[in-house]
Amino acid sequence: MNILISNDDGIHARGLRVLADALSSLGEVWVVAPDRERSAASHSLTLNRPLRVTKVGPTWYTVDGTPTDCVALAVMGMVKRKFDLVASGINLGGNMGDDVTYSGTVSAAFEATLLGVPAFAISVAADRRVDFSTAGRIAVTLAELIAKNGLPANTLLNVNVPNLRPSEIKGVAITQQGRRHYGDIIVRKVDPRGKAYYWIGGKEPRWEPSEESDYAAVMSGCISITPLHLDLTNTGALEELRRWEFPWRTWEEAGSHQRSKPRTQKKRNSTAA
Ligand code: MN
């Protein structure tokens, strides 16, 4: 099995090494990771400057770009391998609920999914005294299960692991994205040269109580596995919006709805964001 590993905490992160060591028991592991921490890089792709790659080990590379850049480069041919699996992490800190949209860790797995490679993202839901070894073992089991069962189409697994020893893990929960109450604040300070700067901060996040959520599962000592896809459409809102009185003809009335052929996707390097 050819396995690609990336992350958003950067090439020097402890969690990356633990994941690479753990998955090397299953096959050949390649690491392509950002050269520095890129947490909260989301699904951003670098299109306005060249990307430089540095080989730092026989199968280890750093890129001066985002987690998405790393996976895109590796899967699209920089590494001469056909990958069977992409694993992203092990992230220091949980990637749950609404925060998933900011996550570089999850986005690396998204990029792999878009490129047709099965993928999962894995995070330890703690910031201090983090023990990655439990998540490393869980990653091996998951990789084996993905190889055996395959993944549903266009779907990646977002895995959050409590900061516990293997014997303390209560079980596994298939979960939904939770809802976070944002308490973020902007902190304004003045630098030594008298210029103002800002820092986005906030208190510990609070979460809406929900039995099915990723957060609830992790809080109860379970491994949370959330299947994610990139279709952000709120299908429940389609009908409500179609009842709005727009001053324009509908798509059907315009007569182009049934006849339209599926459009070919725009090229990535167009100016569209
Ligand atoms: Mn991170």
PDB file of C-alpha atoms and ligand atoms in Angstrom:
ATOM      1  CA  MET A   1       0.000   0.000   0.000  1.00  0.00           C
ATOM      2  CA  ASN A   2       1.329   3.478  -0.944  1.00  0.00           C
ATOM      3  CA  ILE A   3       0.384   5.999   1.705  1.00  0.00           C
ATOM      4  CA  LEU A   4       0.766   9.774   1.534  1.00  0.00           C
ATOM      5  CA  ILE A   5       0.881  11.742   4.753  1.00  0.00           C
ATOM      6  CA  SER A   6       0.488  15.462   5.233  1.00  0.00           C
ATOM      7  CA  ASN A   7      -0.624  17.836   7.973  1.00  0.00           C
ATOM      8  CA  ASP A   8      -1.065  21.508   8.798  1.00  0.00           C
ATOM      9  CA  ASP A   9       1.171  21.652  11.873  1.00  0.00           C
ATOM     10  CA  GLY A  10       4.244  21.487   9.641  1.00  0.00           C
ATOM     11  CA  ILE A  11       7.069  19.058   8.903  1.00  0.00           C
ATOM     12  CA  HIS A  12       8.540  19.273  12.416  1.00  0.00           C
ATOM     13  CA  ALA A  13       5.302  18.407  14.224  1.00  0.00           C
ATOM     14  CA  ARG A  14       5.404  15.425  16.549  1.00  0.00           C
ATOM     15  CA  GLY A  15       2.003  14.182  15.398  1.00  0.00           C
ATOM     16  CA  LEU A  16       3.216  13.899  11.799  1.00  0.00           C
ATOM     17  CA  ARG A  17       6.084  11.644  12.792  1.00  0.00           C
ATOM     18  CA  VAL A  18       3.848   9.458  14.962  1.00  0.00           C
ATOM     19  CA  LEU A  19       1.406   9.034  12.058  1.00  0.00           C
ATOM     20  CA  ALA A  20       4.199   8.225   9.595  1.00  0.00           C
ATOM     21  CA  ASP A  21       5.780   5.696  11.964  1.00  0.00           C
ATOM     22  CA  ALA A  22       2.438   4.044  12.687  1.00  0.00           C
ATOM     23  CA  LEU A  23       1.309   3.720   9.067  1.00  0.00           C
ATOM     24  CA  SER A  24       4.702   2.454   7.888  1.00  0.00           C
ATOM     25  CA  SER A  25       3.593  -0.912   9.284  1.00  0.00           C
ATOM     26  CA  LEU A  26       1.084  -1.080   6.391  1.00  0.00           C
ATOM     27  CA  GLY A  27       3.192  -0.112   3.405  1.00  0.00           C
ATOM     28  CA  GLU A  28       5.393   2.542   1.867  1.00  0.00           C
ATOM     29  CA  VAL A  29       4.890   5.956   3.468  1.00  0.00           C
ATOM     30  CA  TRP A  30       5.569   9.275   1.734  1.00  0.00           C
ATOM     31  CA  VAL A  31       5.453  12.521   3.649  1.00  0.00           C
ATOM     32  CA  VAL A  32       4.786  15.831   1.900  1.00  0.00           C
ATOM     33  CA  ALA A  33       4.092  18.521   4.472  1.00  0.00           C
ATOM     34  CA  PRO A  34       4.257  22.308   4.853  1.00  0.00           C
ATOM     35  CA  ASP A  35       7.669  23.656   5.878  1.00  0.00           C
ATOM     36  CA  ARG A  36       6.068  25.513   8.797  1.00  0.00           C
ATOM     37  CA  GLU A  37       2.852  25.510  10.756  1.00  0.00           C
ATOM     38  CA  ARG A  38      -0.145  26.283   8.531  1.00  0.00           C
ATOM     39  CA  SER A  39      -2.987  25.605  10.971  1.00  0.00           C
ATOM     40  CA  ALA A  40      -6.262  27.265   9.926  1.00  0.00           C
ATOM     41  CA  ALA A  41      -5.019  27.454   6.313  1.00  0.00           C
ATOM     42  CA  SER A  42      -8.374  26.012   5.221  1.00  0.00           C
ATOM     43  CA  HIS A  43      -8.543  24.661   1.680  1.00  0.00           C
ATOM     44  CA  SER A  44      -6.307  27.313   0.212  1.00  0.00           C
ATOM     45  CA  LEU A  45      -4.263  26.612  -2.887  1.00  0.00           C
ATOM     46  CA  THR A  46      -1.243  28.711  -3.882  1.00  0.00           C
ATOM     47  CA  LEU A  47      -1.673  29.996  -7.433  1.00  0.00           C
ATOM     48  CA  ASN A  48       0.167  33.305  -7.487  1.00  0.00           C
ATOM     49  CA  ARG A  49       3.748  32.251  -6.857  1.00  0.00           C
ATOM     50  CA  PRO A  50       5.954  29.200  -7.457  1.00  0.00           C
ATOM     51  CA  LEU A  51       6.056  26.426  -4.893  1.00  0.00           C
ATOM     52  CA  ARG A  52       9.465  25.225  -3.735  1.00  0.00           C
ATOM     53  CA  VAL A  53       9.949  21.647  -2.613  1.00  0.00           C
ATOM     54  CA  THR A  54      12.806  20.470  -0.391  1.00  0.00           C
ATOM     55  CA  LYS A  55      13.696  16.813   0.039  1.00  0.00           C
ATOM     56  CA  VAL A  56      14.419  16.222   3.716  1.00  0.00           C
ATOM     57  CA  GLY A  57      14.524  12.415   3.769  1.00  0.00           C
ATOM     58  CA  PRO A  58      14.335   9.463   1.346  1.00  0.00           C
ATOM     59  CA  THR A  59      10.526   9.802   1.156  1.00  0.00           C
ATOM     60  CA  TRP A  60      10.062  13.071   3.056  1.00  0.00           C
ATOM     61  CA  TYR A  61       9.486  16.467   1.410  1.00  0.00           C
ATOM     62  CA  THR A  62       8.590  19.943   2.600  1.00  0.00           C
ATOM     63  CA  VAL A  63       6.699  22.511   0.550  1.00  0.00           C
ATOM     64  CA  ASP A  64       6.608  26.259   1.195  1.00  0.00           C
ATOM     65  CA  GLY A  65       2.842  26.176   0.767  1.00  0.00           C
ATOM     66  CA  THR A  66      -0.393  25.003   2.310  1.00  0.00           C
ATOM     67  CA  PRO A  67      -1.537  21.490   3.225  1.00  0.00           C
ATOM     68  CA  THR A  68      -3.705  21.534   0.086  1.00  0.00           C
ATOM     69  CA  ASP A  69      -0.662  22.444  -2.024  1.00  0.00           C
ATOM     70  CA  CYS A  70       1.238  19.501  -0.521  1.00  0.00           C
ATOM     71  CA  VAL A  71      -1.434  16.940  -1.373  1.00  0.00           C
ATOM     72  CA  ALA A  72      -2.093  18.417  -4.807  1.00  0.00           C
ATOM     73  CA  LEU A  73       1.611  18.318  -5.736  1.00  0.00           C
ATOM     74  CA  ALA A  74       2.166  14.822  -4.403  1.00  0.00           C
ATOM     75  CA  VAL A  75      -0.937  13.227  -5.926  1.00  0.00           C
ATOM     76  CA  MET A  76      -0.694  15.027  -9.268  1.00  0.00           C
ATOM     77  CA  GLY A  77       2.730  13.649 -10.042  1.00  0.00           C
ATOM     78  CA  MET A  78       5.519  15.199  -7.982  1.00  0.00           C
ATOM     79  CA  VAL A  79       5.807  11.840  -6.252  1.00  0.00           C
ATOM     80  CA  LYS A  80       5.941   9.026  -8.791  1.00  0.00           C
ATOM     81  CA  ARG A  81       3.491   6.807  -6.985  1.00  0.00           C
ATOM     82  CA  LYS A  82      -0.180   5.986  -7.219  1.00  0.00           C
ATOM     83  CA  PHE A  83      -1.412   6.520  -3.699  1.00  0.00           C
ATOM     84  CA  ASP A  84      -3.931   4.164  -2.115  1.00  0.00           C
ATOM     85  CA  LEU A  85      -4.545   6.372   0.898  1.00  0.00           C
ATOM     86  CA  VAL A  86      -3.910   9.897   2.167  1.00  0.00           C
ATOM     87  CA  ALA A  87      -3.777  10.471   5.922  1.00  0.00           C
ATOM     88  CA  SER A  88      -3.603  13.969   7.391  1.00  0.00           C
ATOM     89  CA  GLY A  89      -2.426  14.709  10.921  1.00  0.00           C
ATOM     90  CA  ILE A  90      -2.088  13.840  13.645  1.00  0.00           C
ATOM     91  CA  ASN A  91      -3.241  17.355  14.459  1.00  0.00           C
ATOM     92  CA  LEU A  92      -2.489  18.966  17.788  1.00  0.00           C
ATOM     93  CA  GLY A  93      -6.000  20.017  18.794  1.00  0.00           C
ATOM     94  CA  GLY A  94      -9.448  18.859  17.771  1.00  0.00           C
ATOM     95  CA  ASN A  95     -11.017  19.627  14.409  1.00  0.00           C
ATOM     96  CA  MET A  96     -14.689  19.470  15.213  1.00  0.00           C
ATOM     97  CA  GLY A  97     -17.963  21.166  14.419  1.00  0.00           C
ATOM     98  CA  ASP A  98     -17.937  24.468  12.585  1.00  0.00           C
ATOM     99  CA  ASP A  99     -14.164  24.718  13.012  1.00  0.00           C
ATOM    100  CA  VAL A 100     -13.737  22.070  10.320  1.00  0.00           C
ATOM    101  CA  THR A 101     -14.006  24.783   7.664  1.00  0.00           C
ATOM    102  CA  TYR A 102     -10.855  26.491   8.967  1.00  0.00           C
ATOM    103  CA  SER A 103      -8.887  23.301   9.247  1.00  0.00           C
ATOM    104  CA  GLY A 104      -5.834  22.710   7.077  1.00  0.00           C
ATOM    105  CA  THR A 105      -5.703  19.155   8.405  1.00  0.00           C
ATOM    106  CA  VAL A 106      -9.186  18.350   7.135  1.00  0.00           C
ATOM    107  CA  SER A 107      -8.597  20.272   3.889  1.00  0.00           C
ATOM    108  CA  ALA A 108      -5.580  18.124   3.030  1.00  0.00           C
ATOM    109  CA  ALA A 109      -7.904  15.124   3.203  1.00  0.00           C
ATOM    110  CA  PHE A 110     -10.513  17.004   1.178  1.00  0.00           C
ATOM    111  CA  GLU A 111      -7.970  17.653  -1.554  1.00  0.00           C
ATOM    112  CA  ALA A 112      -7.125  13.961  -1.715  1.00  0.00           C
ATOM    113  CA  THR A 113     -10.837  13.110  -1.939  1.00  0.00           C
ATOM    114  CA  LEU A 114     -11.274  15.574  -4.814  1.00  0.00           C
ATOM    115  CA  LEU A 115      -8.362  13.894  -6.575  1.00  0.00           C
ATOM    116  CA  GLY A 116      -9.927  10.473  -6.097  1.00  0.00           C
ATOM    117  CA  VAL A 117      -7.736   9.089  -3.322  1.00  0.00           C
ATOM    118  CA  PRO A 118      -9.393   7.727  -0.146  1.00  0.00           C
ATOM    119  CA  ALA A 119      -8.466   9.933   2.800  1.00  0.00           C
ATOM    120  CA  PHE A 120      -8.915  10.603   6.465  1.00  0.00           C
ATOM    121  CA  ALA A 121      -7.925  13.426   8.799  1.00  0.00           C
ATOM    122  CA  ILE A 122      -7.027  12.651  12.397  1.00  0.00           C
ATOM    123  CA  SER A 123      -6.682  14.986  15.378  1.00  0.00           C
ATOM    124  CA  VAL A 124      -6.194  14.690  19.106  1.00  0.00           C
ATOM    125  CA  ALA A 125      -8.757  16.864  20.853  1.00  0.00           C
ATOM    126  CA  ALA A 126      -6.432  18.511  23.366  1.00  0.00           C
ATOM    127  CA  ASP A 127      -3.923  21.345  23.406  1.00  0.00           C
ATOM    128  CA  ARG A 128      -1.737  20.391  26.358  1.00  0.00           C
ATOM    129  CA  ARG A 129       0.129  17.211  27.338  1.00  0.00           C
ATOM    130  CA  VAL A 130      -0.989  15.594  24.117  1.00  0.00           C
ATOM    131  CA  ASP A 131      -0.234  11.901  23.688  1.00  0.00           C
ATOM    132  CA  PHE A 132      -0.310  11.047  19.976  1.00  0.00           C
ATOM    133  CA  SER A 133       0.344   7.324  20.382  1.00  0.00           C
ATOM    134  CA  THR A 134      -3.317   6.360  20.846  1.00  0.00           C
ATOM    135  CA  ALA A 135      -4.288   8.235  17.687  1.00  0.00           C
ATOM    136  CA  GLY A 136      -1.374   6.550  15.872  1.00  0.00           C
ATOM    137  CA  ARG A 137      -2.771   3.119  16.697  1.00  0.00           C
ATOM    138  CA  ILE A 138      -6.279   4.198  15.713  1.00  0.00           C
ATOM    139  CA  ALA A 139      -4.932   5.465  12.377  1.00  0.00           C
ATOM    140  CA  VAL A 140      -3.532   2.021  11.563  1.00  0.00           C
ATOM    141  CA  THR A 141      -6.852   0.319  12.296  1.00  0.00           C
ATOM    142  CA  LEU A 142      -8.724   2.903  10.239  1.00  0.00           C
ATOM    143  CA  ALA A 143      -6.358   2.551   7.307  1.00  0.00           C
ATOM    144  CA  GLU A 144      -6.949  -1.207   7.358  1.00  0.00           C
ATOM    145  CA  LEU A 145     -10.727  -0.720   7.512  1.00  0.00           C
ATOM    146  CA  ILE A 146     -10.660   1.769   4.621  1.00  0.00           C
ATOM    147  CA  ALA A 147      -8.572  -0.675   2.561  1.00  0.00           C
ATOM    148  CA  LYS A 148     -11.092  -3.432   3.327  1.00  0.00           C
ATOM    149  CA  ASN A 149     -14.386  -1.521   2.949  1.00  0.00           C
ATOM    150  CA  GLY A 150     -13.529   1.429   0.747  1.00  0.00           C
ATOM    151  CA  LEU A 151     -15.108   4.795   1.483  1.00  0.00           C
ATOM    152  CA  PRO A 152     -18.491   6.118   0.334  1.00  0.00           C
ATOM    153  CA  ALA A 153     -18.126   8.242  -2.833  1.00  0.00           C
ATOM    154  CA  ASN A 154     -16.766  11.784  -2.385  1.00  0.00           C
ATOM    155  CA  THR A 155     -16.414  11.211   1.332  1.00  0.00           C
ATOM    156  CA  LEU A 156     -13.545  11.545   3.758  1.00  0.00           C
ATOM    157  CA  LEU A 157     -13.397  10.619   7.406  1.00  0.00           C
ATOM    158  CA  ASN A 158     -12.753  13.313   9.975  1.00  0.00           C
ATOM    159  CA  VAL A 159     -11.468  11.551  13.068  1.00  0.00           C
ATOM    160  CA  ASN A 160     -11.118  13.154  16.487  1.00  0.00           C
ATOM    161  CA  VAL A 161      -9.496  11.203  19.293  1.00  0.00           C
ATOM    162  CA  PRO A 162      -9.715  11.974  23.025  1.00  0.00           C
ATOM    163  CA  ASN A 163      -6.368  12.561  24.720  1.00  0.00           C
ATOM    164  CA  LEU A 164      -6.458   9.203  26.512  1.00  0.00           C
ATOM    165  CA  ARG A 165      -4.482   5.988  26.670  1.00  0.00           C
ATOM    166  CA  PRO A 166      -5.763   3.159  24.434  1.00  0.00           C
ATOM    167  CA  SER A 167      -7.170   1.288  27.465  1.00  0.00           C
ATOM    168  CA  GLU A 168      -9.116   4.396  28.505  1.00  0.00           C
ATOM    169  CA  ILE A 169     -10.890   4.856  25.158  1.00  0.00           C
ATOM    170  CA  LYS A 170     -14.582   4.026  25.695  1.00  0.00           C
ATOM    171  CA  GLY A 171     -15.459   3.150  22.117  1.00  0.00           C
ATOM    172  CA  VAL A 172     -16.184   4.602  18.707  1.00  0.00           C
ATOM    173  CA  ALA A 173     -19.006   6.908  17.604  1.00  0.00           C
ATOM    174  CA  ILE A 174     -20.100   7.758  14.062  1.00  0.00           C
ATOM    175  CA  THR A 175     -21.017  11.396  14.493  1.00  0.00           C
ATOM    176  CA  GLN A 176     -22.265  14.614  12.918  1.00  0.00           C
ATOM    177  CA  GLN A 177     -20.492  17.964  12.926  1.00  0.00           C
ATOM    178  CA  GLY A 178     -21.329  19.777  16.152  1.00  0.00           C
ATOM    179  CA  ARG A 179     -22.242  23.450  16.513  1.00  0.00           C
ATOM    180  CA  ARG A 180     -19.896  25.797  18.285  1.00  0.00           C
ATOM    181  CA  HIS A 181     -20.837  29.004  20.079  1.00  0.00           C
ATOM    182  CA  TYR A 182     -18.302  31.530  18.942  1.00  0.00           C
ATOM    183  CA  GLY A 183     -16.846  33.652  21.695  1.00  0.00           C
ATOM    184  CA  ASP A 184     -14.063  35.043  19.533  1.00  0.00           C
ATOM    185  CA  ILE A 185     -12.837  38.504  20.276  1.00  0.00           C
ATOM    186  CA  ILE A 186     -10.431  40.909  18.644  1.00  0.00           C
ATOM    187  CA  VAL A 187      -7.594  42.001  20.904  1.00  0.00           C
ATOM    188  CA  ARG A 188      -6.043  45.353  19.964  1.00  0.00           C
ATOM    189  CA  LYS A 189      -2.536  46.091  21.178  1.00  0.00           C
ATOM    190  CA  VAL A 190       0.211  48.512  20.315  1.00  0.00           C
ATOM    191  CA  ASP A 191       3.625  47.317  19.167  1.00  0.00           C
ATOM    192  CA  PRO A 192       6.956  48.751  20.449  1.00  0.00           C
ATOM    193  CA  ARG A 193       7.024  51.195  17.506  1.00  0.00           C
ATOM    194  CA  GLY A 194       3.636  52.610  18.452  1.00  0.00           C
ATOM    195  CA  LYS A 195       1.663  50.890  15.701  1.00  0.00           C
ATOM    196  CA  ALA A 196      -1.569  49.085  16.434  1.00  0.00           C
ATOM    197  CA  TYR A 197      -1.956  45.390  15.778  1.00  0.00           C
ATOM    198  CA  TYR A 198      -4.764  42.923  16.248  1.00  0.00           C
ATOM    199  CA  TRP A 199      -4.984  39.387  17.470  1.00  0.00           C
ATOM    200  CA  ILE A 200      -7.974  37.122  16.922  1.00  0.00           C
ATOM    201  CA  GLY A 201      -8.550  35.372  20.219  1.00  0.00           C
ATOM    202  CA  GLY A 202     -11.222  34.154  22.491  1.00  0.00           C
ATOM    203  CA  LYS A 203     -12.118  31.906  25.326  1.00  0.00           C
ATOM    204  CA  GLU A 204     -12.402  28.140  25.264  1.00  0.00           C
ATOM    205  CA  PRO A 205     -15.149  27.326  22.751  1.00  0.00           C
ATOM    206  CA  ARG A 206     -18.570  26.380  24.044  1.00  0.00           C
ATOM    207  CA  TRP A 207     -20.635  23.809  22.182  1.00  0.00           C
ATOM    208  CA  GLU A 208     -24.319  23.266  21.643  1.00  0.00           C
ATOM    209  CA  PRO A 209     -25.420  20.132  23.430  1.00  0.00           C
ATOM    210  CA  SER A 210     -26.143  17.400  20.895  1.00  0.00           C
ATOM    211  CA  GLU A 211     -25.901  13.677  21.455  1.00  0.00           C
ATOM    212  CA  GLU A 212     -24.874  12.922  17.896  1.00  0.00           C
ATOM    213  CA  SER A 213     -22.046  15.424  17.673  1.00  0.00           C
ATOM    214  CA  ASP A 214     -18.327  14.930  17.277  1.00  0.00           C
ATOM    215  CA  TYR A 215     -17.731  17.051  20.368  1.00  0.00           C
ATOM    216  CA  ALA A 216     -20.125  15.040  22.541  1.00  0.00           C
ATOM    217  CA  ALA A 217     -18.479  11.785  21.474  1.00  0.00           C
ATOM    218  CA  VAL A 218     -14.968  12.985  22.281  1.00  0.00           C
ATOM    219  CA  MET A 219     -16.099  14.450  25.614  1.00  0.00           C
ATOM    220  CA  SER A 220     -17.523  11.066  26.566  1.00  0.00           C
ATOM    221  CA  GLY A 221     -14.205   9.374  25.813  1.00  0.00           C
ATOM    222  CA  CYS A 222     -15.101   7.941  22.416  1.00  0.00           C
ATOM    223  CA  ILE A 223     -13.296   8.157  19.078  1.00  0.00           C
ATOM    224  CA  SER A 224     -15.421  10.400  16.848  1.00  0.00           C
ATOM    225  CA  ILE A 225     -15.622   9.548  13.145  1.00  0.00           C
ATOM    226  CA  THR A 226     -17.544  12.040  11.002  1.00  0.00           C
ATOM    227  CA  PRO A 227     -18.060  11.341   7.302  1.00  0.00           C
ATOM    228  CA  LEU A 228     -17.646  14.639   5.437  1.00  0.00           C
ATOM    229  CA  HIS A 229     -18.223  15.672   1.853  1.00  0.00           C
ATOM    230  CA  LEU A 230     -17.465  18.869  -0.005  1.00  0.00           C
ATOM    231  CA  ASP A 231     -21.029  19.577  -1.139  1.00  0.00           C
ATOM    232  CA  LEU A 232     -21.921  22.483   1.146  1.00  0.00           C
ATOM    233  CA  THR A 233     -25.432  22.807  -0.323  1.00  0.00           C
ATOM    234  CA  ASN A 234     -28.092  23.065   2.349  1.00  0.00           C
ATOM    235  CA  THR A 235     -30.600  20.849   0.551  1.00  0.00           C
ATOM    236  CA  GLY A 236     -33.214  21.579   3.223  1.00  0.00           C
ATOM    237  CA  ALA A 237     -33.133  25.263   2.209  1.00  0.00           C
ATOM    238  CA  LEU A 238     -33.591  24.715  -1.553  1.00  0.00           C
ATOM    239  CA  GLU A 239     -37.389  24.646  -1.463  1.00  0.00           C
ATOM    240  CA  GLU A 240     -37.645  27.705   0.788  1.00  0.00           C
ATOM    241  CA  LEU A 241     -35.461  29.750  -1.561  1.00  0.00           C
ATOM    242  CA  ARG A 242     -37.380  28.572  -4.624  1.00  0.00           C
ATOM    243  CA  ARG A 243     -40.502  30.142  -3.086  1.00  0.00           C
ATOM    244  CA  TRP A 244     -38.906  33.595  -3.054  1.00  0.00           C
ATOM    245  CA  GLU A 245     -40.405  36.075  -5.527  1.00  0.00           C
ATOM    246  CA  PHE A 246     -37.441  36.903  -7.673  1.00  0.00           C
ATOM    247  CA  PRO A 247     -37.881  39.605 -10.365  1.00  0.00           C
ATOM    248  CA  TRP A 248     -36.439  37.193 -12.933  1.00  0.00           C
ATOM    249  CA  ARG A 249     -37.761  34.249 -14.889  1.00  0.00           C
ATOM    250  CA  THR A 250     -37.018  30.904 -13.324  1.00  0.00           C
ATOM    251  CA  TRP A 251     -34.467  28.611 -14.825  1.00  0.00           C
ATOM    252  CA  GLU A 252     -37.270  26.410 -16.212  1.00  0.00           C
ATOM    253  CA  GLU A 253     -39.108  29.436 -17.657  1.00  0.00           C
ATOM    254  CA  ALA A 254     -35.908  30.591 -19.281  1.00  0.00           C
ATOM    255  CA  GLY A 255     -36.073  27.323 -21.182  1.00  0.00           C
ATOM    256  CA  SER A 256     -32.465  26.422 -20.689  1.00  0.00           C
ATOM    257  CA  HIS A 257     -32.840  24.128 -17.730  1.00  0.00           C
ATOM    258  CA  GLN A 258     -33.702  20.781 -19.373  1.00  0.00           C
ATOM    259  CA  ARG A 259     -31.579  21.335 -22.441  1.00  0.00           C
ATOM    260  CA  SER A 260     -28.448  22.378 -20.632  1.00  0.00           C
ATOM    261  CA  LYS A 261     -25.574  19.957 -20.777  1.00  0.00           C
ATOM    262  CA  PRO A 262     -23.420  19.504 -17.727  1.00  0.00           C
ATOM    263  CA  ARG A 263     -20.750  22.141 -17.950  1.00  0.00           C
ATOM    264  CA  THR A 264     -17.155  21.125 -17.896  1.00  0.00           C
ATOM    265  CA  GLN A 265     -15.489  22.277 -14.728  1.00  0.00           C
ATOM    266  CA  LYS A 266     -13.497  25.454 -14.849  1.00  0.00           C
ATOM    267  CA  LYS A 267      -9.798  25.030 -14.747  1.00  0.00           C
ATOM    268  CA  ARG A 268      -8.228  25.554 -11.381  1.00  0.00           C
ATOM    269  CA  ASN A 269      -5.839  28.208 -12.616  1.00  0.00           C
ATOM    270  CA  SER A 270      -8.588  30.488 -13.826  1.00  0.00           C
ATOM    271  CA  THR A 271      -8.980  33.680 -11.862  1.00  0.00           C
ATOM    272  CA  ALA A 272     -12.095  32.398 -10.097  1.00  0.00           C
ATOM    273  CA  ALA A 273     -11.552  31.987  -6.380  1.00  0.00           C
TER     274      ALA A 273
HETATM  275 MN    MN B   1      -2.960  22.232  13.091  1.00  0.00          MN
END
